[in-house]
Coordinates of C-alpha atoms and ligand atoms in Angstrom, one line a residue:
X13 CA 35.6 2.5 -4.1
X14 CA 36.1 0.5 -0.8
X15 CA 33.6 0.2 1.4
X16 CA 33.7 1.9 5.3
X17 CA 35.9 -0.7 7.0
X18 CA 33.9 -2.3 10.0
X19 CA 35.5 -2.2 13.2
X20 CA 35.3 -5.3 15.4
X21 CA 33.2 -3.1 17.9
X22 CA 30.7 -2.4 15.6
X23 CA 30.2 -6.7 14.5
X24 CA 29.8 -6.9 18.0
X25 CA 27.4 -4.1 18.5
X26 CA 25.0 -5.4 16.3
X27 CA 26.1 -9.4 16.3
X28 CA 24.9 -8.5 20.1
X29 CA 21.8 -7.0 19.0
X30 CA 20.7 -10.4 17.0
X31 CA 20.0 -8.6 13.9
X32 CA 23.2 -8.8 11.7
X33 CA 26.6 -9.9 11.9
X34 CA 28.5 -7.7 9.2
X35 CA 32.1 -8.7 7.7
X36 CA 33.9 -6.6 5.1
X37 CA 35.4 -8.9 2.5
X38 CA 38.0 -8.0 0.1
X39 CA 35.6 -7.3 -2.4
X40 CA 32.8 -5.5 -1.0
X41 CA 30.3 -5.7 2.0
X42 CA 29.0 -9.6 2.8
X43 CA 25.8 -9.4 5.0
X44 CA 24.4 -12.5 6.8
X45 CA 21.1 -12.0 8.3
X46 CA 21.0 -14.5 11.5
X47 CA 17.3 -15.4 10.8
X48 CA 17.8 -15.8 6.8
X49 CA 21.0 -17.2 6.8
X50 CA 21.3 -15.3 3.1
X51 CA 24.0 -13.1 2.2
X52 CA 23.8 -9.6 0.4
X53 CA 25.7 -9.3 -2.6
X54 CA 27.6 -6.6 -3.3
X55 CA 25.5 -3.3 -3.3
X56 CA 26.6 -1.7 -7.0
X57 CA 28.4 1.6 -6.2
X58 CA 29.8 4.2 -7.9
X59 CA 26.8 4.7 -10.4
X60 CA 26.2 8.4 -11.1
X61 CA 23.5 9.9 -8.7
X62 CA 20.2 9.7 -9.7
X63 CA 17.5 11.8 -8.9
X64 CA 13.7 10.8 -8.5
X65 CA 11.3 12.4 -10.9
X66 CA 10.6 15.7 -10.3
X67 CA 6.4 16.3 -10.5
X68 CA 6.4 19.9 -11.2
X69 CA 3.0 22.2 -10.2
X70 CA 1.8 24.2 -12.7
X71 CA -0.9 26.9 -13.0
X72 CA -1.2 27.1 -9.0
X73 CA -2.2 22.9 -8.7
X74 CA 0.0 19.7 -8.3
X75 CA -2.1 16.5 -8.6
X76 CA -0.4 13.3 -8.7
X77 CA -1.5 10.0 -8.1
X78 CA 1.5 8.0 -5.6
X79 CA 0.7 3.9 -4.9
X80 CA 2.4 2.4 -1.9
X81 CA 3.9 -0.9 -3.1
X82 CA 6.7 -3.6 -2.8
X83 CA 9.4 -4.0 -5.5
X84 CA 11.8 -1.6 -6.1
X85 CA 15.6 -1.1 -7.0
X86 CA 17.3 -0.4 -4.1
X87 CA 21.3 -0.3 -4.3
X88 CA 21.5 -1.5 -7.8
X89 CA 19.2 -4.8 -7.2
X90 CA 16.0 -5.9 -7.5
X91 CA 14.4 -5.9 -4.3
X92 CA 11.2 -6.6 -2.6
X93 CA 11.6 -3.1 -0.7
X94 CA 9.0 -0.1 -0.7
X95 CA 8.0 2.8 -2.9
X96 CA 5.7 4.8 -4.4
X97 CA 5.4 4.3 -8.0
X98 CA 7.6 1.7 -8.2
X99 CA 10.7 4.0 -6.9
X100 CA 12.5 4.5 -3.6
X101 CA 12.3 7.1 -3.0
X102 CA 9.0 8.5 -4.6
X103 CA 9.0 11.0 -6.9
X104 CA 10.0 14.2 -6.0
X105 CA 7.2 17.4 -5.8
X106 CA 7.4 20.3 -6.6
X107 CA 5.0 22.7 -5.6
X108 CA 4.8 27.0 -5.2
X109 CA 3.4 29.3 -2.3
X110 CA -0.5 29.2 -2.8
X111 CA -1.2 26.2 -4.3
X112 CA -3.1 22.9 -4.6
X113 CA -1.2 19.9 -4.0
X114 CA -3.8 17.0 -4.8
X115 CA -2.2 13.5 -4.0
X116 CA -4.1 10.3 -4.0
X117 CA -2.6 7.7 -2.3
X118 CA -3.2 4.1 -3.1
X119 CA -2.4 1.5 -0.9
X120 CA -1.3 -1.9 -1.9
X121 CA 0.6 -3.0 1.1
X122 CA -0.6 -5.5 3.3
X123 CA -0.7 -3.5 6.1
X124 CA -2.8 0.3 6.8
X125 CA -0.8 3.2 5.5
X126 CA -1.3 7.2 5.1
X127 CA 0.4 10.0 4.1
X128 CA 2.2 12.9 6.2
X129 CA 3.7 16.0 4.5
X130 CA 6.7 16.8 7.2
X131 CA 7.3 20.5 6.8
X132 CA 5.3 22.2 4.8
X133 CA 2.8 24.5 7.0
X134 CA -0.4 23.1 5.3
X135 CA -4.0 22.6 7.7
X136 CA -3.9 19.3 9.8
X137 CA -7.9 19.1 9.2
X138 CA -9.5 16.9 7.2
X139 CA -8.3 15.6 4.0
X140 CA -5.4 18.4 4.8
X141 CA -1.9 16.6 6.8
X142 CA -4.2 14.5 8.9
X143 CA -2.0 11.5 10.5
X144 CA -5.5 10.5 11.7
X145 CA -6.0 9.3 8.6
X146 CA -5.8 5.7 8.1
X147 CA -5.8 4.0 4.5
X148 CA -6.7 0.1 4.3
X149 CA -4.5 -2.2 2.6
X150 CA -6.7 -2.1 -1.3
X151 CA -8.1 1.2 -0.7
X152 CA -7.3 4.7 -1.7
X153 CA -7.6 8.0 -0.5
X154 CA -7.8 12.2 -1.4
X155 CA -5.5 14.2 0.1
X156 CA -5.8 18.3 -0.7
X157 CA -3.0 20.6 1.0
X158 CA -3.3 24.0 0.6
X159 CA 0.5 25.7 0.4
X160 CA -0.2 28.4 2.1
X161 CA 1.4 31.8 -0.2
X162 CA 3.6 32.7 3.1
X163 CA 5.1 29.4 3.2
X164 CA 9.0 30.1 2.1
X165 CA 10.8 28.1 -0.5
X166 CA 12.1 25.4 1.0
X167 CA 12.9 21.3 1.5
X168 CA 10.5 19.6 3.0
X169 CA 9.7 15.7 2.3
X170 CA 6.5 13.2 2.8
X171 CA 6.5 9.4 4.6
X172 CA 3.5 7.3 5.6
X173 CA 2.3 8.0 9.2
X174 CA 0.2 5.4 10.3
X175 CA 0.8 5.0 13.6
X176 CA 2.3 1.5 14.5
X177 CA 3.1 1.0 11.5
X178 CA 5.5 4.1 10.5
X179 CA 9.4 2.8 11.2
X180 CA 8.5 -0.4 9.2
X181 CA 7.5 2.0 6.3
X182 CA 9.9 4.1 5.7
X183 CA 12.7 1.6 6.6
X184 CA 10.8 0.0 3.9
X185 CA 11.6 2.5 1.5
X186 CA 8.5 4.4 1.6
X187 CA 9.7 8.2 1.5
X188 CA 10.0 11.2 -0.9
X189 CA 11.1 15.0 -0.9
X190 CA 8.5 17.1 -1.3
X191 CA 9.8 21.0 -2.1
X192 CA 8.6 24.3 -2.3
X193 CA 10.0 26.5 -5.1
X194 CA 10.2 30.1 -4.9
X195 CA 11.8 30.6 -8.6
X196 CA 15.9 31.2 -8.9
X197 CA 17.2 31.8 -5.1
X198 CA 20.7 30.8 -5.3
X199 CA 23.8 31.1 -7.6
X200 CA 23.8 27.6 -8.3
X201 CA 25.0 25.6 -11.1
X202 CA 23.1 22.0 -9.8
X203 CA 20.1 21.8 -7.0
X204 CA 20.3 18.5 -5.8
X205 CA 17.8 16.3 -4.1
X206 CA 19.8 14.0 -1.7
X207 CA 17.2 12.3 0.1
X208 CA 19.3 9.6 2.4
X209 CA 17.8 6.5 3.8
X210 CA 19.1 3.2 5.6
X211 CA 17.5 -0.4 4.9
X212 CA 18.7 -4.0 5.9
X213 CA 18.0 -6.2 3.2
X214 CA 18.7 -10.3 3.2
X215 CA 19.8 -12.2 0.2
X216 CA 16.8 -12.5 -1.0
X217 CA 16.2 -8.4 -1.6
X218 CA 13.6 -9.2 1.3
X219 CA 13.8 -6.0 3.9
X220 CA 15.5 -7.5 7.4
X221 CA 12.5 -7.1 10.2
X222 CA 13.9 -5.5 13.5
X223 CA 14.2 -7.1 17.0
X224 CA 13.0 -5.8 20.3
X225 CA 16.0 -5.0 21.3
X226 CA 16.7 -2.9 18.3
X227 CA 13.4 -1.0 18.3
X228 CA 13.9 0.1 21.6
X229 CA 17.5 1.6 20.5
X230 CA 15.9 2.7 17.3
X231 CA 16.8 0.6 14.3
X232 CA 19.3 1.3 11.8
X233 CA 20.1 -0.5 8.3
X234 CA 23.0 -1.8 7.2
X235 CA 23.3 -0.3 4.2
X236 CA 23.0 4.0 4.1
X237 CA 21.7 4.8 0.6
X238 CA 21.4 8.3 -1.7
X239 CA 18.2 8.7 -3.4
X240 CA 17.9 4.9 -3.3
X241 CA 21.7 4.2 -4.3
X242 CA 24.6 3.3 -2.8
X243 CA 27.7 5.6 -2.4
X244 CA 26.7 7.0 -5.9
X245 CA 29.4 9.5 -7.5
X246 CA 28.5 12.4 -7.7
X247 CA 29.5 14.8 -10.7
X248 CA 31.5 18.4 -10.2
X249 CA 33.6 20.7 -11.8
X250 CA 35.9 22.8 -9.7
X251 CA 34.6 26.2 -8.8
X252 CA 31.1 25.7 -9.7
X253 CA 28.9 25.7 -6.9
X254 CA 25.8 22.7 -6.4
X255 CA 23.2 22.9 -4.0
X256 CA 22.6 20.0 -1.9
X257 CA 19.1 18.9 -0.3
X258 CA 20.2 16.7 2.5
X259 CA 17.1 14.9 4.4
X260 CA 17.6 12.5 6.6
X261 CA 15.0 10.2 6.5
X262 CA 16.3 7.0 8.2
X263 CA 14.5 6.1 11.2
X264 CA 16.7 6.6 14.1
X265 CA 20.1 7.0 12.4
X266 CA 21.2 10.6 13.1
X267 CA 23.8 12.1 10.5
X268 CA 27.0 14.1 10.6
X269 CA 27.6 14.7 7.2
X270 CA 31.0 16.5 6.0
X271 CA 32.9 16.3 2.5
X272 CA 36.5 15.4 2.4
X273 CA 38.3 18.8 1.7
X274 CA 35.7 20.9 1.7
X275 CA 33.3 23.2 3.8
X276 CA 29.9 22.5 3.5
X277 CA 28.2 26.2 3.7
X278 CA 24.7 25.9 5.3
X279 CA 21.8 28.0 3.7
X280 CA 19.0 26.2 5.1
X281 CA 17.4 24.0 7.8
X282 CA 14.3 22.5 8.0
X283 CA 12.8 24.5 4.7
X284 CA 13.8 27.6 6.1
X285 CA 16.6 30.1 5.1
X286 CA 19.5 30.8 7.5
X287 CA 20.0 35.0 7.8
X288 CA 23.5 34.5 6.3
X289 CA 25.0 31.3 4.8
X290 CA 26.9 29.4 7.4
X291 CA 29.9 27.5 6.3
X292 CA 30.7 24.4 8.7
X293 CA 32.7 21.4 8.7
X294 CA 30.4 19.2 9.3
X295 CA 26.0 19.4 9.7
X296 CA 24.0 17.3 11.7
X297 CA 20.8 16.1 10.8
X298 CA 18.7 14.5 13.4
X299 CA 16.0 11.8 11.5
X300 CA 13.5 14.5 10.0
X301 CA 15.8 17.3 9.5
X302 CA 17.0 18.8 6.2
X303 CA 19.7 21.0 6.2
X304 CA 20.4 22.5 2.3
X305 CA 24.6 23.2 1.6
X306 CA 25.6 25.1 -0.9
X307 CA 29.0 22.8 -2.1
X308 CA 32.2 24.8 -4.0
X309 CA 34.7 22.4 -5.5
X310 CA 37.9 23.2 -4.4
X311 CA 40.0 21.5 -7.3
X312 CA 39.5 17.6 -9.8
X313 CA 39.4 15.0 -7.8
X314 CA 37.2 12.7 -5.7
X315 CA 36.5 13.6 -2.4
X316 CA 34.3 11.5 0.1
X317 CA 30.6 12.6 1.6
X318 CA 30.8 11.0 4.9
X319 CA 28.6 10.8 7.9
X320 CA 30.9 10.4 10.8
X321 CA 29.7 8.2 14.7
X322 CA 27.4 9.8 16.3
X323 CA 26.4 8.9 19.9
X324 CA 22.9 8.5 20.5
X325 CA 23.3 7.0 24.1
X326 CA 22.9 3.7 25.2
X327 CA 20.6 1.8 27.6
X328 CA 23.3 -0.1 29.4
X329 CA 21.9 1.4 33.1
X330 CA 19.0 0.3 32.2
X331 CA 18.8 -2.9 30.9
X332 CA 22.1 -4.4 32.3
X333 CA 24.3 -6.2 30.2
X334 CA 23.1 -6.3 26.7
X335 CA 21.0 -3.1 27.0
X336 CA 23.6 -2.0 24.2
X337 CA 24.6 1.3 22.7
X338 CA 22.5 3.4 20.2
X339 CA 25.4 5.0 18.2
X340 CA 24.8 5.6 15.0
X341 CA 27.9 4.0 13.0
X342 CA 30.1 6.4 10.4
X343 CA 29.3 5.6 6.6
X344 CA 30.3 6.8 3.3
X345 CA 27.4 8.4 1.6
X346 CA 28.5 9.6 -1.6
X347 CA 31.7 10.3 -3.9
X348 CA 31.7 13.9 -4.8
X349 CA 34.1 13.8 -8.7
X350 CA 35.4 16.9 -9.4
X351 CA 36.6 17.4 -12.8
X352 CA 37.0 19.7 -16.2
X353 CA 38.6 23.4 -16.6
X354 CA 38.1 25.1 -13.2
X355 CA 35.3 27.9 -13.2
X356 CA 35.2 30.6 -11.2
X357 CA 31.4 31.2 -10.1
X358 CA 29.9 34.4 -8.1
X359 CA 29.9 34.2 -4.4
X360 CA 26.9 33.8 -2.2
X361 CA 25.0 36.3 -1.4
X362 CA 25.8 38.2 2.2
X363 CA 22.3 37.4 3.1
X364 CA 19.8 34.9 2.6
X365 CA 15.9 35.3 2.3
X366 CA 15.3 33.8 5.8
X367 CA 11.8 34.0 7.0
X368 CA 11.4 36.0 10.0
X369 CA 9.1 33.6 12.8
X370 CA 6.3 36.1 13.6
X371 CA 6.8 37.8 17.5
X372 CA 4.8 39.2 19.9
X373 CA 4.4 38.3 24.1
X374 CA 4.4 34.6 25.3
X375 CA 1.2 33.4 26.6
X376 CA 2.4 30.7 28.4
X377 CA 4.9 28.0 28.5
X378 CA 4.8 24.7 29.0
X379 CA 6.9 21.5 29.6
X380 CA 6.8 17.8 28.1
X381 CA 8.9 14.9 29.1
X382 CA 10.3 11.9 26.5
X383 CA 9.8 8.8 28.7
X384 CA 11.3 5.7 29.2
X385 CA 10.7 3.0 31.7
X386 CA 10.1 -0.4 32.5
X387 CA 6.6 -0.9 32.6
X388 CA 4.6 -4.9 32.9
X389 CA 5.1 -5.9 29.0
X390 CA 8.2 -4.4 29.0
X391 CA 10.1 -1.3 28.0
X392 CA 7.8 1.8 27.6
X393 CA 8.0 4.5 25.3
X394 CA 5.3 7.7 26.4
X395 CA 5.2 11.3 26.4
X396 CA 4.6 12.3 30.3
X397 CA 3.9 8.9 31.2
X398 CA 1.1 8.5 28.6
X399 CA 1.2 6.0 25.6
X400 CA 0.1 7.4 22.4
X401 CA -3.7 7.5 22.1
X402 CA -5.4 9.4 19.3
X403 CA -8.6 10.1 20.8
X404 CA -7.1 11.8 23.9
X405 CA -6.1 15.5 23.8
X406 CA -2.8 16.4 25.7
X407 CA -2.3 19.6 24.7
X408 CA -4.9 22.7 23.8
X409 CA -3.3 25.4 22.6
X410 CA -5.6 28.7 22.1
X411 CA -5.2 29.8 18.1
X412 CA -3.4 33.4 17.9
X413 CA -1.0 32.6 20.6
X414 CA 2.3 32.4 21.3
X415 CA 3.9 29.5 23.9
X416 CA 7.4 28.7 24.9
X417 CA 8.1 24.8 25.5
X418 CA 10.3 23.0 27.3
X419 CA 11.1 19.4 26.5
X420 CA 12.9 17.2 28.8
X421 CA 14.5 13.7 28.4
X422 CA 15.3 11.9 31.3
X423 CA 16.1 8.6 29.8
X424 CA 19.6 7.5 28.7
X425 CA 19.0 7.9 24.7
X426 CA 18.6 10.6 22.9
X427 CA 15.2 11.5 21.0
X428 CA 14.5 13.9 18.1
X429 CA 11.1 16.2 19.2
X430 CA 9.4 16.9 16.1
X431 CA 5.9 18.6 15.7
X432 CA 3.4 18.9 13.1
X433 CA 2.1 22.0 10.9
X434 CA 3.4 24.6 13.7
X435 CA 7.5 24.7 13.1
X436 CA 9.3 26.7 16.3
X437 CA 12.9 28.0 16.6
X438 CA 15.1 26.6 19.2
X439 CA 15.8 29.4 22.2
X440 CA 18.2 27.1 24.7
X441 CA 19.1 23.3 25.0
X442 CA 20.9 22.1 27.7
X443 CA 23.7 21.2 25.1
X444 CA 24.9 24.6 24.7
X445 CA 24.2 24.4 21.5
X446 CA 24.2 28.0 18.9
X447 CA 20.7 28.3 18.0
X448 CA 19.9 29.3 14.5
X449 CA 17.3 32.0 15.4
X450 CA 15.3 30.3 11.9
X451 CA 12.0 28.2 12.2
X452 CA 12.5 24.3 12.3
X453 CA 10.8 20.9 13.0
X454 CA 12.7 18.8 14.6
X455 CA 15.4 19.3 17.2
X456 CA 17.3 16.5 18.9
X457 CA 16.9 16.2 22.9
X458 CA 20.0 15.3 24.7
X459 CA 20.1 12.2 26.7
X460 CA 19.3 13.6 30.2
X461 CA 19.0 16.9 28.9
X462 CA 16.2 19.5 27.6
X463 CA 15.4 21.9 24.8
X464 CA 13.9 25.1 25.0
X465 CA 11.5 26.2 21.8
X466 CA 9.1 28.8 20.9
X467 CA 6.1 28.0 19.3
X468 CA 4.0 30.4 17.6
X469 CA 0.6 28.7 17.1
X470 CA -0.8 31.8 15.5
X471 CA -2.3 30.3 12.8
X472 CA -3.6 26.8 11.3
X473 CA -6.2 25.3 14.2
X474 CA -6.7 21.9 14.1
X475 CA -5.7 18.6 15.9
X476 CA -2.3 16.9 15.2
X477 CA 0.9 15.3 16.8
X478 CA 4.1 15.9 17.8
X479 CA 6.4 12.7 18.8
X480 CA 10.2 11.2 18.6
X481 CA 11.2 11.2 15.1
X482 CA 13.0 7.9 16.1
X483 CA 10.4 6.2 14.2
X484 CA 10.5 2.5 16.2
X485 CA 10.0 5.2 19.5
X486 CA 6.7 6.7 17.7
X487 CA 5.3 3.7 17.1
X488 CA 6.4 2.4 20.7
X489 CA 3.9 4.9 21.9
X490 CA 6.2 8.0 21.8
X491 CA 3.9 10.2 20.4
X492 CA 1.1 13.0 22.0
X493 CA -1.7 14.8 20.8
X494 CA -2.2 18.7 20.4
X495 CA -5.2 20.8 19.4
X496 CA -5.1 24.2 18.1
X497 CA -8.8 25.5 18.7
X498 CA -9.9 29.2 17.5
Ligands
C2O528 CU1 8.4 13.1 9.7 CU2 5.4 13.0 12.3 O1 6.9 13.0 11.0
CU529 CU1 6.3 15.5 10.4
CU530 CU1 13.0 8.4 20.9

């Protein structure tokens, strides 16, 4: 399989960017990192997709035991990249409505970590989804969520949340999917995890460090991986359907994922079942989002996953020449390999299990502003003006009610708005795009545009975040307090 070719435009792009100059050979990809001077051998390819271990609950309790560390296999290579347990991703966890999940985290980085559970609706208190939380480099820590039994089956993932140190992480490699299981829900013949990441790596297997410049647009690696791989293949028979768990958990790369020849059909976003499934030609996933497809080979062959560009905006008004464009490039993901004695497999049901977001009258609605401006040590990155600052409240939010938000973005990029513990639906962006009338946890703000949500904060008090899921952007300061009090 033949690597994306790289346009000219897109050497430029990031030669311009002083991260990466990128030039496909005949054989494969060649990457010379301007500061290392190394060169990236050939990512391997074309291995069969591999799945993390799955860490299954059982009797109502999950406890597992995750250590942050460098060295892993990334891409078919030794590297000195990020995981947990040894694996990029982490193992995969599997929990049920109602129970324990018990992780201890262990840190042996060289810098603080923690741990943030994005999705599930577990108690930001305590040793609960607290990104207050901050582990030392040696030390460990006792995390206890609490599923709670309403929470619908559904994908969800985890990724360190220290703030100022969270982009580094997980472009690191520091991520994992993190499910809840509901028993048989679907007709399907495989459930697939397909937890995609990007990374620069030099030719060392050492992970390429970021410049200013690329921060500010929101990094993105030059290589796109699958559960750790590159473009693996992924095995089909015709006729017999797979569910795929896409999660995009690449720090500002958004994806536009669609399979050569296919229709993907949507079931789920955000760990959350659509009303009916939803076949589409192509889903986006901002950096958060998961969106689960149900996939029907068509007939043998080998047919492409693909993300396709994606415009994130570009700073160019603001910075002058060299402000640069944020768009996030097109990239092969996968190789779906059809093959055998075609099968011909129930159909979907009509209607899906979705979970209904609870109703009632809107207290009162509010509005929040993604900033960017030119402040004395540079650009700044705030919420309303304000850099991050965890010992400030923002927002207070009575328990038991019900608010409408309105999140604006100014600024010439665009930035995913995700919060914590309470998921909303989407009522209006300034996009015109359908909403899906289904909870979810991140949404993507236009550049110069707005999104309206509804938030019901009618249960789980406690104090936690929400912030641009461009990850460089969090850690910029793009991040805000809220408290839920009874
Ligand atoms: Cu996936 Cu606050 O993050
Ligand atoms: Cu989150
Ligand atoms: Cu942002």
């Amino acid at each position: 399989m033949s690597p994306e070719p790289i346009s000219r435009r897109r050497a430029l792009v990031l030669g311009g960017l002083g991260v990466a100059s990128l030039a496909a050979g005949a054989t494969g990809w060649a990457i010379t990192a301007q500061t290392g001077g190394g060169e990236l051998a050939p990512p391997i390819s074309g291995a069969p997709l591999a799945e993390p271990p799955i860490l299954d609950s059982r009797g109502g309790r999950l406890q597992v035991e995750l250590t942050a560390a460098s060295g892993v296999r990334l891409a078919g290579r030794d590297t000195a990249a990020l995981g947990f347990n040894g694996t990029s991703p982490g193992p995969t966890l599997r929990v049920r409505p109602g129970d324990e999940l018990a992780v201890r985290l262990t840190n042996r980085l060289d810098q603080p970590t923690n741990l943030h559970t994005h999705g599930p609706r577990v108690s930001p208190q305590g040793n609960g989804d607290n990104p207050f939380i901050r582990i030392d480099p040696g030390a460990w820590f006792d995390y206890r969520y609490r599923i709670p039994p309403e929470q619908p089956a559904g994908t969800h993932w985890y990724h360190p949340h220290h703030h100022g140190t969270v982009a580094d992480q997980l472009f690191g490699g520091l991520a994992g999917a993190l499910l809840v299981d509901h028993g048989p829900d679907l007709p399907v013949d495989h459930d697939r995890v397909l937890l995609i990441t990007d990374i620069t790596l030099d030719a060392g297997g050492r992970v390429v460090a970021p410049g200013p410049m690329e921060r500010m647009m929101g990094r993105q690696g030059a290589l796109v991986l699958v559960n750790g791989q590159h473009q693996p293949d992924i095995p089909a028979t015709p006729g017999v359907p797979q569910r795929w768990r896409l999660i995009n958990g690449c720090v500002s790369r958004v994806l536009a994922i669609r399979l050569d020849g296919h229709q993907l059909t949507q079931v789920a976003l955000d760990g959350t079942f659509l009303p009916a499934p939803l076949p589409r030609d192509q889903v986006r996933l901002a950096p958060g989002n998961r969106v689960d497809v149900v996939v029907r080979p068509t007939g043998p062959g080998r047919y492409r996953l693909r993300t396709d560009a994606v415009d994130r905006g570009g700073m160019g008004g603001m910075m002058g020449r060299g402000g640069g464009e944020a768009i996030s490039w097109p990239a092969t993901l996968a190789t779906m390999t059809s093959a055998g004695t075609p099968v011909s497999a129930p159909p979907l049901p009509a209607a899906l299990p979705a979970d209904i977001p609870p109703s009632g009258s809107v207290t009162r609605s509010r509005q929040t502003a993604f900033q960017m401006g030119m402040g004395a040590g540079g650009m700044r990155f705030t919420i309303d003006g304000r850099s991050f600052d965890p010992d400030r409240d923002d927002q207070t939010v009575r328990l038991g009610t019900i608010e409408d938000w309105t999140i604006t973005n100014p600024g010439p990029l665009a930035h995913p708005f995700h919060l914590h513990i309470w998921p909303f639906t989407v009522l209006a962006s300034s996009d015109g795009a359908a909403p899906t009338g289904t909870a979810q946890d991140v949404v993507l703000v236009p550049a110069g545009g707005w999104v309206r949500v509804r938030i019901p904060f009618t249960a789980r008090p406690g104090r936690s975040v929400y912030h641009c899921h461009i990850l460089d952007h969090e850690d910029l300061g793009m991040m805000a307090t809220i408290n839920v009090q009874e």
